[in-house]
Coordinates of C-alpha atoms in Angstrom, one line a residue:
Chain B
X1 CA -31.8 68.5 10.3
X2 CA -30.9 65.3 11.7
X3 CA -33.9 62.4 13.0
X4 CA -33.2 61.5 16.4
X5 CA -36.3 59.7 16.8
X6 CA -34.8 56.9 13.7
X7 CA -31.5 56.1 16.0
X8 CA -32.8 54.1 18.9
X9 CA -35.2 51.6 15.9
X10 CA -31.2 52.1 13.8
X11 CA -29.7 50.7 17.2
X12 CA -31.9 48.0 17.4
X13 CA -31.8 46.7 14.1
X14 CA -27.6 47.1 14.1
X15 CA -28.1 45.3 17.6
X16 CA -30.3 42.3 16.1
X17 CA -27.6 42.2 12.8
X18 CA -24.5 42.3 15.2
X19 CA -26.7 39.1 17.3
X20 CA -27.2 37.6 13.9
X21 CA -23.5 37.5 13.0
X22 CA -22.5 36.5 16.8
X23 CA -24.2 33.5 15.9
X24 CA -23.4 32.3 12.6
X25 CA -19.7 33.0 13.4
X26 CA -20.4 30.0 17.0
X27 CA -21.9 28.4 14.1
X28 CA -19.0 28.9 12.0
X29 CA -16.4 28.2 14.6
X30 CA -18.4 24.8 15.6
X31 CA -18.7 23.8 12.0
X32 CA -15.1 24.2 11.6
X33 CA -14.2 22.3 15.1
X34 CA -16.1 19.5 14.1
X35 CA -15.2 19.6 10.8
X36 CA -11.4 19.5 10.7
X37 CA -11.3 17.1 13.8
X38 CA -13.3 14.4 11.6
X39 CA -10.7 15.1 8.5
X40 CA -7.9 14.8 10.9
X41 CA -9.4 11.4 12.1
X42 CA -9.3 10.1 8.5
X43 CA -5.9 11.3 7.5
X44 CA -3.3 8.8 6.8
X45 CA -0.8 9.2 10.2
X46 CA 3.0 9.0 10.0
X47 CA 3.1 5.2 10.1
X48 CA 4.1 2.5 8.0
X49 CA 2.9 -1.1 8.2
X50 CA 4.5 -4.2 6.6
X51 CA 3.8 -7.7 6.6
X52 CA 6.5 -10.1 6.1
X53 CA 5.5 -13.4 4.7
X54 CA 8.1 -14.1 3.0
X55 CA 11.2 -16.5 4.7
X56 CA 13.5 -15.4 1.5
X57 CA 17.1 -13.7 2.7
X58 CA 16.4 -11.4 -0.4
X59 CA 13.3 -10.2 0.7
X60 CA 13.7 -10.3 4.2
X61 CA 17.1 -7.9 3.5
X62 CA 14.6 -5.9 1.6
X63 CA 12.0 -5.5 4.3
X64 CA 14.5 -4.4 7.0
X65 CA 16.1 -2.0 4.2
X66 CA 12.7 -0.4 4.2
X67 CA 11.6 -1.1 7.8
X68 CA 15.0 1.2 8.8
X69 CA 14.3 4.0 6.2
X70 CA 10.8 4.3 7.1
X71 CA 12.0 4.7 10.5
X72 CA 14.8 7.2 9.5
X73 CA 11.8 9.2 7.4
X74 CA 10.0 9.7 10.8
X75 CA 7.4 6.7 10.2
X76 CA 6.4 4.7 13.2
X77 CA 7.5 1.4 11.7
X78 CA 5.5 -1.9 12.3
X79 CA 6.9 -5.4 10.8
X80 CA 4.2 -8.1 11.4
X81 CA 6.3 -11.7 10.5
X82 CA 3.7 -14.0 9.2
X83 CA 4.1 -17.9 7.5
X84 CA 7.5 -18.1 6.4
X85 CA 8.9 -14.6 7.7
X86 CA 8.4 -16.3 11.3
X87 CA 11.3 -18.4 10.7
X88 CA 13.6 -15.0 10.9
X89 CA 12.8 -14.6 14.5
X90 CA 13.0 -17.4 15.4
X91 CA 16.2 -17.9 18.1
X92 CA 16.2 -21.9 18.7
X93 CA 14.6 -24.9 17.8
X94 CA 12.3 -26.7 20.5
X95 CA 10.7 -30.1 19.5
X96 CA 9.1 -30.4 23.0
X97 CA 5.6 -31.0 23.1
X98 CA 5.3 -30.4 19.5
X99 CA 3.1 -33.1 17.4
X100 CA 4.5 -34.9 14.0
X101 CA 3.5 -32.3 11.7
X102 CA 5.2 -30.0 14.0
X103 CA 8.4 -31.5 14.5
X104 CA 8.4 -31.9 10.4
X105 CA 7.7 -28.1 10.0
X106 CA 10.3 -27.2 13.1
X107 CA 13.0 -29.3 11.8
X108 CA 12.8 -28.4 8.1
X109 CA 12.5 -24.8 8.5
X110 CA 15.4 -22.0 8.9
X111 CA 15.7 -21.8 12.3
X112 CA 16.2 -17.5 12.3
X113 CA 17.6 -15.1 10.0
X114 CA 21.2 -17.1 9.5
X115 CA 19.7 -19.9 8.4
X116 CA 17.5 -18.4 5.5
X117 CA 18.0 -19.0 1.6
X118 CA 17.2 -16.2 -1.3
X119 CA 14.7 -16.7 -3.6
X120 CA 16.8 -16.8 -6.9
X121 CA 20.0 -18.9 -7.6
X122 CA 20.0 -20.6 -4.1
X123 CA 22.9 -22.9 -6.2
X124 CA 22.2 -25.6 -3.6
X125 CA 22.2 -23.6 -0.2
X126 CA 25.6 -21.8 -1.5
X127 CA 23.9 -18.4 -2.7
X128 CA 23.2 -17.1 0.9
X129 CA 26.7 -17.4 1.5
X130 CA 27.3 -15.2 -1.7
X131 CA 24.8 -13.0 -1.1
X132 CA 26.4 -12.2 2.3
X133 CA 29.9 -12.1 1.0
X134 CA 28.4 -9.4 -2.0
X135 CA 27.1 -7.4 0.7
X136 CA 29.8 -7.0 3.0
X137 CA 32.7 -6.8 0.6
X138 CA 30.2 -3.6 -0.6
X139 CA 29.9 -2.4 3.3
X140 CA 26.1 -2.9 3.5
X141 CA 24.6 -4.3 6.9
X142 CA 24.2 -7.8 7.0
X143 CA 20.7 -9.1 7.5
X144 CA 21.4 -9.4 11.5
X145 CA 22.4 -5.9 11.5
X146 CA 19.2 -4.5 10.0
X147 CA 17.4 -6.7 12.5
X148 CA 19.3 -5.2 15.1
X149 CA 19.0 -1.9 13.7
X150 CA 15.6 -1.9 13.4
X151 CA 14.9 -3.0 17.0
X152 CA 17.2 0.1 18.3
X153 CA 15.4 2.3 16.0
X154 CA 11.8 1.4 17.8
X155 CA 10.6 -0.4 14.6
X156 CA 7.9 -2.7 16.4
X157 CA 8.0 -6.4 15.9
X158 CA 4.9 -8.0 15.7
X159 CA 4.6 -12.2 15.1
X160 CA 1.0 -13.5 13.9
X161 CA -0.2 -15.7 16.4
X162 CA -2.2 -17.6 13.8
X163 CA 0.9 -18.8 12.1
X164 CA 2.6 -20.0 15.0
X165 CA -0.4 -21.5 15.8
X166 CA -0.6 -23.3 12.9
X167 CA 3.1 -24.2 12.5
X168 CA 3.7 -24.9 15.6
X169 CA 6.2 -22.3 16.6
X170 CA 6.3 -21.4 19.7
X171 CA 6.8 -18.2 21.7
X172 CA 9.8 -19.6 23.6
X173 CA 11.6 -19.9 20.2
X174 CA 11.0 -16.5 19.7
X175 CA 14.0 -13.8 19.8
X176 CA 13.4 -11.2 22.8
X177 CA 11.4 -7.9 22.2
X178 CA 8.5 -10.0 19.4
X179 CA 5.1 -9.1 20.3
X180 CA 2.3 -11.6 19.4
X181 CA -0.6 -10.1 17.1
X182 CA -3.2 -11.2 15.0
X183 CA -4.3 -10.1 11.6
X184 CA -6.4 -7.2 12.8
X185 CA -2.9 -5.2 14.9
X186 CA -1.4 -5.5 11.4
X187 CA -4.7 -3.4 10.0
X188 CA -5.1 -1.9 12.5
X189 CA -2.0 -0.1 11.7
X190 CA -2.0 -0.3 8.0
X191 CA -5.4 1.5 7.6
X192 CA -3.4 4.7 9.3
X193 CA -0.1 3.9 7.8
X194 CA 0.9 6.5 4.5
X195 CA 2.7 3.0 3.5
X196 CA 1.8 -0.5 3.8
X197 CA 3.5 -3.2 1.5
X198 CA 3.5 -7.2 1.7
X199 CA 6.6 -8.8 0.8
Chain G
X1 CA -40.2 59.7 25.0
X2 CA -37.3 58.1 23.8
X3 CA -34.4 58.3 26.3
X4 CA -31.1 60.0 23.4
X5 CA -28.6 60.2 26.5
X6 CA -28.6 56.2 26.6
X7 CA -27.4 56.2 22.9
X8 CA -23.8 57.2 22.5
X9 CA -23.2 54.6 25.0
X10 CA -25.1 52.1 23.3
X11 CA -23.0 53.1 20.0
X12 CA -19.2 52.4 21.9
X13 CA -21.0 49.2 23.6
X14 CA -21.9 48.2 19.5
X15 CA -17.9 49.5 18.5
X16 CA -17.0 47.0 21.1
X17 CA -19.1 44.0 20.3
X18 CA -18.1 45.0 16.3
X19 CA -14.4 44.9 17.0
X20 CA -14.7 41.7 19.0
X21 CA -16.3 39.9 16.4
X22 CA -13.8 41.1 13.7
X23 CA -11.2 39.9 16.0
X24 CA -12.7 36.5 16.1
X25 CA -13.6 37.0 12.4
X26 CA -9.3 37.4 11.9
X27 CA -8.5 34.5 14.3
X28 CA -10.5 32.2 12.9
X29 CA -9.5 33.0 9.6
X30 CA -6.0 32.3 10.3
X31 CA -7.0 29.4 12.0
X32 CA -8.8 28.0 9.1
X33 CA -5.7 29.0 6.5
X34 CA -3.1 27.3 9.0
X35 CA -5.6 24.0 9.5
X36 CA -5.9 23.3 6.1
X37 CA -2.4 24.1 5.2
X38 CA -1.4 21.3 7.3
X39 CA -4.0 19.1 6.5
X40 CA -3.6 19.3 2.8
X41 CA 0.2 18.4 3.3
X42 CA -0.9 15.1 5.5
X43 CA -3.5 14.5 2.1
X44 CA -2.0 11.5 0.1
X45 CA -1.2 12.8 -3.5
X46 CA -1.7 11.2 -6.8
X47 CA 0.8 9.6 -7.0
X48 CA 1.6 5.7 -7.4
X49 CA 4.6 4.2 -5.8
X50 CA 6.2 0.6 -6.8
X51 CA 8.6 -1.4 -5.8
X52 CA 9.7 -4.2 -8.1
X53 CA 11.7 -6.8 -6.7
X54 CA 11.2 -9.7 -8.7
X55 CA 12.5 -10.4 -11.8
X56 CA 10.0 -12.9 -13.4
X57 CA 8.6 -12.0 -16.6
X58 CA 5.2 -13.0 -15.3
X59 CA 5.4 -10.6 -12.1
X60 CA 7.3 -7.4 -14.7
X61 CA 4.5 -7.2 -17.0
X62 CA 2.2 -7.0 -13.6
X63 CA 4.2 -4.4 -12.4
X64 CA 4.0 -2.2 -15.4
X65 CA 0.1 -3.2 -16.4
X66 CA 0.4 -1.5 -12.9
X67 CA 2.2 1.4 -13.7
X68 CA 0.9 2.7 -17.3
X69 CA -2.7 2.0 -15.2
X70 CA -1.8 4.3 -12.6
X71 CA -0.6 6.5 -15.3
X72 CA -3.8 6.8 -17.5
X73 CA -5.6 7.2 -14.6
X74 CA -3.5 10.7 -13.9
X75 CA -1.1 9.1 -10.8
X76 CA 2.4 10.1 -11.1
X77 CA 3.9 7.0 -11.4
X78 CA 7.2 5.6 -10.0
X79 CA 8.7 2.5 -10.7
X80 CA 11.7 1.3 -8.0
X81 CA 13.8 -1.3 -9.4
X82 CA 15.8 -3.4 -6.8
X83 CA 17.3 -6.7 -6.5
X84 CA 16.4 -9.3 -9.3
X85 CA 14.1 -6.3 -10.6
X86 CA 17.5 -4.4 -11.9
X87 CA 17.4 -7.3 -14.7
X88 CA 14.8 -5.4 -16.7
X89 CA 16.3 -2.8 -16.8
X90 CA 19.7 -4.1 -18.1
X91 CA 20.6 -3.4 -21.9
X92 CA 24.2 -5.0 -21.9
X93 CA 26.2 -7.1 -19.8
X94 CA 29.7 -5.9 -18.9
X95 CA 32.2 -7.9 -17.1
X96 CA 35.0 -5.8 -17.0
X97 CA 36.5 -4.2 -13.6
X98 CA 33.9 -6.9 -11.7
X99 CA 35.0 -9.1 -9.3
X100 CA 34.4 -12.7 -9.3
X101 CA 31.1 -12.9 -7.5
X102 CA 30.0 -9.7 -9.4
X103 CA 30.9 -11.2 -12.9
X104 CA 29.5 -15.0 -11.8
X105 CA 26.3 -12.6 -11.1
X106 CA 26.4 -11.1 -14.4
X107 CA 26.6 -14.0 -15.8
X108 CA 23.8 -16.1 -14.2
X109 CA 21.3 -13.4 -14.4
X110 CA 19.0 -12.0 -17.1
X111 CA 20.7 -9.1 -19.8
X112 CA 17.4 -7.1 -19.8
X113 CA 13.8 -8.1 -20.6
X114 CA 13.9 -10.4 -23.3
X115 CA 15.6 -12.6 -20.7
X116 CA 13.7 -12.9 -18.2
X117 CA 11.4 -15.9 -17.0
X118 CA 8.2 -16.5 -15.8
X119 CA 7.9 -17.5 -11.9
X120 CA 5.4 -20.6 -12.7
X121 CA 5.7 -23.1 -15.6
X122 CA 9.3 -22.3 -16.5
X123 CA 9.3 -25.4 -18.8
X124 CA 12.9 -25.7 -18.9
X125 CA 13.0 -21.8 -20.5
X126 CA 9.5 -22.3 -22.8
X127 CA 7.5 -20.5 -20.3
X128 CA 8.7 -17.2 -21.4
X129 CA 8.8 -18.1 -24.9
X130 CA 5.1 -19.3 -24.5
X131 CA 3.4 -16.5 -21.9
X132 CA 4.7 -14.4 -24.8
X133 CA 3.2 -16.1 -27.6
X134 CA -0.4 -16.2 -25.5
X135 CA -0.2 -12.4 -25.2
X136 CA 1.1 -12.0 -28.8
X137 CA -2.4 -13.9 -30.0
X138 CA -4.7 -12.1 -28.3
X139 CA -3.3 -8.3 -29.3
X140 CA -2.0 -7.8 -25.7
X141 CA 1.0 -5.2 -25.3
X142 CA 4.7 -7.1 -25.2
X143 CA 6.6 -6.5 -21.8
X144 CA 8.9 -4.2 -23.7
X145 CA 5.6 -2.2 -25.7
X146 CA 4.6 -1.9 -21.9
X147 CA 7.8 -0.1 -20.9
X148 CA 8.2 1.8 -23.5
X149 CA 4.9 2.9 -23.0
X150 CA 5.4 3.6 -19.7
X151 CA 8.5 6.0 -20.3
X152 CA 6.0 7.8 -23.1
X153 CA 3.8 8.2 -20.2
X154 CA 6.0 10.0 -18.0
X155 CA 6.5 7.1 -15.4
X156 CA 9.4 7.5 -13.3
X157 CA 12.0 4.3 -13.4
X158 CA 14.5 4.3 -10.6
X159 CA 16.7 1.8 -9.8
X160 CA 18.2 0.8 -6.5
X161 CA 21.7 1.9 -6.0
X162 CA 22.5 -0.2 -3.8
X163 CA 21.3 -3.4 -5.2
X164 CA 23.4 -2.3 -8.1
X165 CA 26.5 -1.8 -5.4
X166 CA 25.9 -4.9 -4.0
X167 CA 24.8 -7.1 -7.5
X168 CA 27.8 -5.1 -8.9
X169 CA 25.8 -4.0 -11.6
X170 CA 27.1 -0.6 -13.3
X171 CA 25.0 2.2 -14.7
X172 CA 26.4 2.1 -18.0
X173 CA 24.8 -1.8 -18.0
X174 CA 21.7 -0.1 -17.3
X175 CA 19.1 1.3 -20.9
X176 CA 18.8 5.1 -20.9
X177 CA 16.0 7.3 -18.9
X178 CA 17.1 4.8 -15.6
X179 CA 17.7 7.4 -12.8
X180 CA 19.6 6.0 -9.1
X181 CA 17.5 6.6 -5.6
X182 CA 17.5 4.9 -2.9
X183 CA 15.5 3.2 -0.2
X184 CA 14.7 7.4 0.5
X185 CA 13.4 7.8 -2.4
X186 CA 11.2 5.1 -3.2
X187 CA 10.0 6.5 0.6
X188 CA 9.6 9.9 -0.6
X189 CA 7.6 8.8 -3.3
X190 CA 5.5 6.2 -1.3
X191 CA 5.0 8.4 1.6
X192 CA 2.6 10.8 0.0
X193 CA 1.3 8.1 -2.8
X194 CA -2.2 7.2 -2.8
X195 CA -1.0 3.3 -3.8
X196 CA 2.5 1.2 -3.0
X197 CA 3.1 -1.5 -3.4
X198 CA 6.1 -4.1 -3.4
X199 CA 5.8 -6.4 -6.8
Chain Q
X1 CA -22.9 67.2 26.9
X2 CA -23.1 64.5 24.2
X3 CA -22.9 65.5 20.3
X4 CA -25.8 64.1 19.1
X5 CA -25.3 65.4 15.3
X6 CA -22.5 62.8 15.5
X7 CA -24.7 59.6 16.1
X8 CA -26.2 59.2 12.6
X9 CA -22.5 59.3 11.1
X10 CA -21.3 56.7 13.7
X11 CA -24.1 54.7 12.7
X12 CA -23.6 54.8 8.7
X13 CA -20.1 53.8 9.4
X14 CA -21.2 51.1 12.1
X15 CA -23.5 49.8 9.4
X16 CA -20.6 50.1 6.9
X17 CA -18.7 47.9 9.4
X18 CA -21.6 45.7 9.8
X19 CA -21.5 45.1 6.5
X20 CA -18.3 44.3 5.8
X21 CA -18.5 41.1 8.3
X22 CA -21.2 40.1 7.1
X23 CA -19.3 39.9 3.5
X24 CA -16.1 38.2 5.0
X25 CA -18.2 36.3 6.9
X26 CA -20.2 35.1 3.9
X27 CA -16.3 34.7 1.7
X28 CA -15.2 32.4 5.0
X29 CA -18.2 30.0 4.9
X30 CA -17.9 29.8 1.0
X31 CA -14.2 29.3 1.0
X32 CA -14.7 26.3 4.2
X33 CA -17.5 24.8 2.4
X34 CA -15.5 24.5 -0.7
X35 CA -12.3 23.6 0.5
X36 CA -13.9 21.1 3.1
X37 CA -15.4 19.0 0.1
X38 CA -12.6 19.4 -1.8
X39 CA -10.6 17.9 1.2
X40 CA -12.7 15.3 1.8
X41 CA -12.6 14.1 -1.8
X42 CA -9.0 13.5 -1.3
X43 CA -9.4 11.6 1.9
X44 CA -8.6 7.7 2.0
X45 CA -11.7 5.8 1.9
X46 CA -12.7 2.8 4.2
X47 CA -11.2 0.6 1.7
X48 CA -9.1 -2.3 1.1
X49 CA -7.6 -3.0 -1.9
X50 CA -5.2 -6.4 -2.8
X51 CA -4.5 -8.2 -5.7
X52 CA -3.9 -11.7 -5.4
X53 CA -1.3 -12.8 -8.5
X54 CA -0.2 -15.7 -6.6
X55 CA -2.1 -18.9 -7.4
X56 CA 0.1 -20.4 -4.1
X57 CA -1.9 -22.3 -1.5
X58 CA -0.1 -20.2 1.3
X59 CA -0.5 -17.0 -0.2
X60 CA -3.9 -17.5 -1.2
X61 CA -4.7 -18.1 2.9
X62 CA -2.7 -14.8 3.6
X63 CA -5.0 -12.9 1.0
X64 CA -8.0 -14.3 2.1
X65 CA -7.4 -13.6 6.2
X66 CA -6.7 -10.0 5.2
X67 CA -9.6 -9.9 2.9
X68 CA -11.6 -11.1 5.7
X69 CA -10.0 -9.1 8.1
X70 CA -10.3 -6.0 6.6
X71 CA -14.1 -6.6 5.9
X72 CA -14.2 -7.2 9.9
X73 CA -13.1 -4.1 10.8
X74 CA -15.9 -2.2 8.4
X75 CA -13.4 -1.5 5.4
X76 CA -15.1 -2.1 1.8
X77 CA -12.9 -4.9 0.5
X78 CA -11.9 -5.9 -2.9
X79 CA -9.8 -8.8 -4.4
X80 CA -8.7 -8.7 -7.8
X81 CA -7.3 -11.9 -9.2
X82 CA -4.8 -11.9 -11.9
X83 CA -2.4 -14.5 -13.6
X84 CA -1.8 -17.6 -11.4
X85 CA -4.4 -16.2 -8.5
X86 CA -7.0 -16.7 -11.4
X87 CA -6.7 -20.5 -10.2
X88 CA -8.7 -20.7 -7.2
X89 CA -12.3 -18.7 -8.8
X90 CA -12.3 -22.1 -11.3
X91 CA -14.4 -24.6 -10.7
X92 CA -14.7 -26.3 -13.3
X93 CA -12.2 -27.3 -16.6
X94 CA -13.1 -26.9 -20.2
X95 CA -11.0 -27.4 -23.0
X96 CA -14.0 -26.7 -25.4
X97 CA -13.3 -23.8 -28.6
X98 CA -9.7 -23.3 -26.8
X99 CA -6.2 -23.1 -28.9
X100 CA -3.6 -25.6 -28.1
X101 CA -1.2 -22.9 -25.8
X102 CA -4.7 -22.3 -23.8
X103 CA -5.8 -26.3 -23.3
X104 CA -2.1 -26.9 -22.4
X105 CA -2.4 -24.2 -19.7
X106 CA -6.0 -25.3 -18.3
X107 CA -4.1 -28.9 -17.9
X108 CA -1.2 -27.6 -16.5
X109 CA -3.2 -25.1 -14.0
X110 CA -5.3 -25.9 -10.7
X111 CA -8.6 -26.0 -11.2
X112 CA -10.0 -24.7 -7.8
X113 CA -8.6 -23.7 -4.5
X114 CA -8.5 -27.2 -3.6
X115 CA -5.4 -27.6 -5.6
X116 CA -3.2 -25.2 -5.1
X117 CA 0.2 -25.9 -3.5
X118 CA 1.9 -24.2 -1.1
X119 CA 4.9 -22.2 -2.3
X120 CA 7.4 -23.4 0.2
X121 CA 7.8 -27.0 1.1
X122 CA 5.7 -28.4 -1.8
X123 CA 7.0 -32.2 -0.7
X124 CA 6.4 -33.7 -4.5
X125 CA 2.3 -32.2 -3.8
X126 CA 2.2 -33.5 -0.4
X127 CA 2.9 -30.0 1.0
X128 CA -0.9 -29.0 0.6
X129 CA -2.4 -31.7 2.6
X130 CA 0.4 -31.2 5.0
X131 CA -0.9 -27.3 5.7
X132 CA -4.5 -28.3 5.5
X133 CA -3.9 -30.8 8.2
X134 CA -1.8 -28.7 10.3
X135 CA -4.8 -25.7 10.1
X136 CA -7.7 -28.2 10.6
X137 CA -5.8 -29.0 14.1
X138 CA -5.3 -26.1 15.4
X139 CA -9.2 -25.0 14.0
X140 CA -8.2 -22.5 11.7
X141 CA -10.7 -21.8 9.0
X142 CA -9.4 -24.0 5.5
X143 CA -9.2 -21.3 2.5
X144 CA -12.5 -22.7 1.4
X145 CA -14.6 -21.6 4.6
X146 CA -12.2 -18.1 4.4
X147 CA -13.1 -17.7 0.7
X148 CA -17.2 -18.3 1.3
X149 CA -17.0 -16.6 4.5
X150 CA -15.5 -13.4 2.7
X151 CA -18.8 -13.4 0.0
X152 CA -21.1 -13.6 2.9
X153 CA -19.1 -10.4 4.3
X154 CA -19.7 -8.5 0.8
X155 CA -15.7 -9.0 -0.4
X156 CA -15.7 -8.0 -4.0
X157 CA -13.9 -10.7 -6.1
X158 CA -13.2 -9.4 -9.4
X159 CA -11.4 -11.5 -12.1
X160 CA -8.5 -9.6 -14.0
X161 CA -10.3 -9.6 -17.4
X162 CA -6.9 -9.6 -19.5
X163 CA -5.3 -12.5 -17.8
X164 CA -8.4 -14.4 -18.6
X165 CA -8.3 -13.7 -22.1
X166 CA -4.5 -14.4 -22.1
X167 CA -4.4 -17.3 -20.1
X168 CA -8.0 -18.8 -22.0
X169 CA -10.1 -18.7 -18.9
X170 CA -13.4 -18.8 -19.7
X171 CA -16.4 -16.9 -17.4
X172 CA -17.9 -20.1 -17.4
X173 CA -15.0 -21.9 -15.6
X174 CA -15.4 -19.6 -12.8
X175 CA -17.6 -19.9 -9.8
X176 CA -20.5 -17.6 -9.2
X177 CA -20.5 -14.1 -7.8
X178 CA -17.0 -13.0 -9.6
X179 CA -17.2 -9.5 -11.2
X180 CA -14.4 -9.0 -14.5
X181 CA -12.7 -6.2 -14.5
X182 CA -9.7 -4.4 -15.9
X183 CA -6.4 -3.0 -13.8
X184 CA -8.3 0.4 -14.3
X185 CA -11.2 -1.1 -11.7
X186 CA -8.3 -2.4 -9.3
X187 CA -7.0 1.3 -9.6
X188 CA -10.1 2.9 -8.6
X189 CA -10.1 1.6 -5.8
X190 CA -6.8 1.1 -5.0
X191 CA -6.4 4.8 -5.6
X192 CA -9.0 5.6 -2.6
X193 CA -7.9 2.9 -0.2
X194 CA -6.5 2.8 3.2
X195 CA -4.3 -0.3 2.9
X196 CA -3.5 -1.7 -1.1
X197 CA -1.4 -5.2 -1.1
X198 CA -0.3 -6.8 -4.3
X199 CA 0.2 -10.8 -2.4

């Protein structure tokens, strides 16, 4: 014959498991919360982050080659022109208010992209020209292109203030659409970005 | 006395609370199986991405120190060769069915390794000559032991289609094992690496 | 009129029940526990990584704002210097117990930060002085100040081992507070970094 007199103390002790696992499952689903927002925080974001010191035509054809894929793949793309990749954006030449050193620097530096020499066999100023003529005789987008590309495709354009501090460049002489950063908005960026190269 | 009519209706009030916590038990194992899904795809992988787009000796053996680094240490490696970078990777020059600029190129750039200079203290051409003899006396591996090594080792060696396009420089010119990419792929690759970098 | 010969079987199977959460329960904190740390071992690190190969003034200023940067915004930093970049940790020359290749190289090398030259617009050496000037204007740190004020913020400088032995730099010729180390110690960091540059 069945106990009833154990089922109530049965019911209690079920009641008082059921309580225990109500809590360890908040406990659970809070752990987790917390958890996988912290993760989330640290994992690398879609990004990529590139710092352009270089004033080379070579590498500055190189940087927008990758600038535009990155931004093709999805990645929010951030260029940050620094030292000698200033002279790339650079639209005009202003000797206005500019000290010695700064009219040296202004006058013997490209002013923007057209003006800029590769690294290797510069053959006295003639191997931009062939490098240009290689390119389009093969139907790849000139240097101006990619710039222009680039800027359509929401790549962002960022111009270390330090360096045109120091050089002398000034915002003015700037193509439209350049945003003024210093070193921390390029790592700022970079310590998200899956990518982050200097060239 | 204890009160037997109250317990059936404790027991559906217990099914209930038991079937909502397996429900939340389900949920929030799917939710924990669909969160980390995603968040292990965001992880960065071991994997090593490298772009090399100088062709100094100095900066070559850098890249692939680098790379058979990256390779002991269990990355899966890939080396992008693009502009003057494609002149390791050359095994024979080969004028025929190039244009002028293409064959003036060929010409006035490295055939392979062996040719190859370093960026600083070119000496008129002795730098190579004596950056190898430095490494020769004190037992360290010879740019070409180094890729060799690195094609032992499993690293990947792409070049860049379309510096070869645009430097008009033909895959037949190119030593064995070398497969095409482009900008994409070095991307793919660099996208999910735990290091890039741009030699 | 309520079965009460059924209660006692409801109750073994609500146990049942009871237990069986209580197991998946159990399996679900296991598996998050397990998979969380396994996660998190994967995650990028607070960490900077750069090698500096370039010896050049400019670059060496780049590296060293980064560096410096990077320690700013809480990221464990590390500079590895190899081949030319082994120049600015001298600080002092000696040709003592070295082979002719290695005193011709410790003649024909900087000896300190203070003279390296700039890698654009060297004017016959003037070039240096030139961007010294131009930073102390403006009140930009020089690279000496940048390089003391990144050992005061705990930036590891580590001296590529094999270029030293290569190149004939002694420990000795170093200045204090620079660790050696091998690509493999570069990697190991590199490999948990946020952001990794090769300058």
């Amino acid at each position: 014959m069945t106990d009833m007199t154990a089922v109530p103390a049965d019911l209690n002790a079920l009641k008082d498991l059921l309580a225990g696992l109500d809590r360890r499952m908040s406990a659970l689903e809070a752990t987790m919360e917390s958890e996988l927002s912290a993760i989330k925080e640290q994992l690398p974001e879609d990004k990529a982050a590139i710092i352009v010191f270089s004033g080379d035509l070579d590498k500055m054809i190189a940087a927008h080659i990758i600038a535009t894929g990155a931004a093709t793949m999805g990645l929010e793309t951030t260029l940050f022109f620094t030292f000698w990749g200033l002279n790339a954006l650079k639209e005009r030449r202003s000797l206005e208010g500019k000290n010695l050193a700064e009219r040296m620097m202004a006058l013997m530096t490209p002013t923007g992209s057209k003006e800029l020499h590769p690294s290797q066999m510069a053959f006295m100023g003639a191997g931009a020209a062939m490098l240009r003529q290689m390119m389009k005789q093969k139907d790849v987008a000139s240097l101006e292109d990619l710039m222009a590309l680039a800027k359509e495709m929401g790549v962002r354009t960022v111009a270390c203030e330090m360096s045109m501090e120091v050089m002398g460049v000034r915002h003015e002489e700037l193509r439209e659409g350049v945003e003024l950063g210093g070193v921390a908005s390029f790592l700022a960026e970079a310590s998200k970005a899956r990518v982050s190269l200097f060239i």
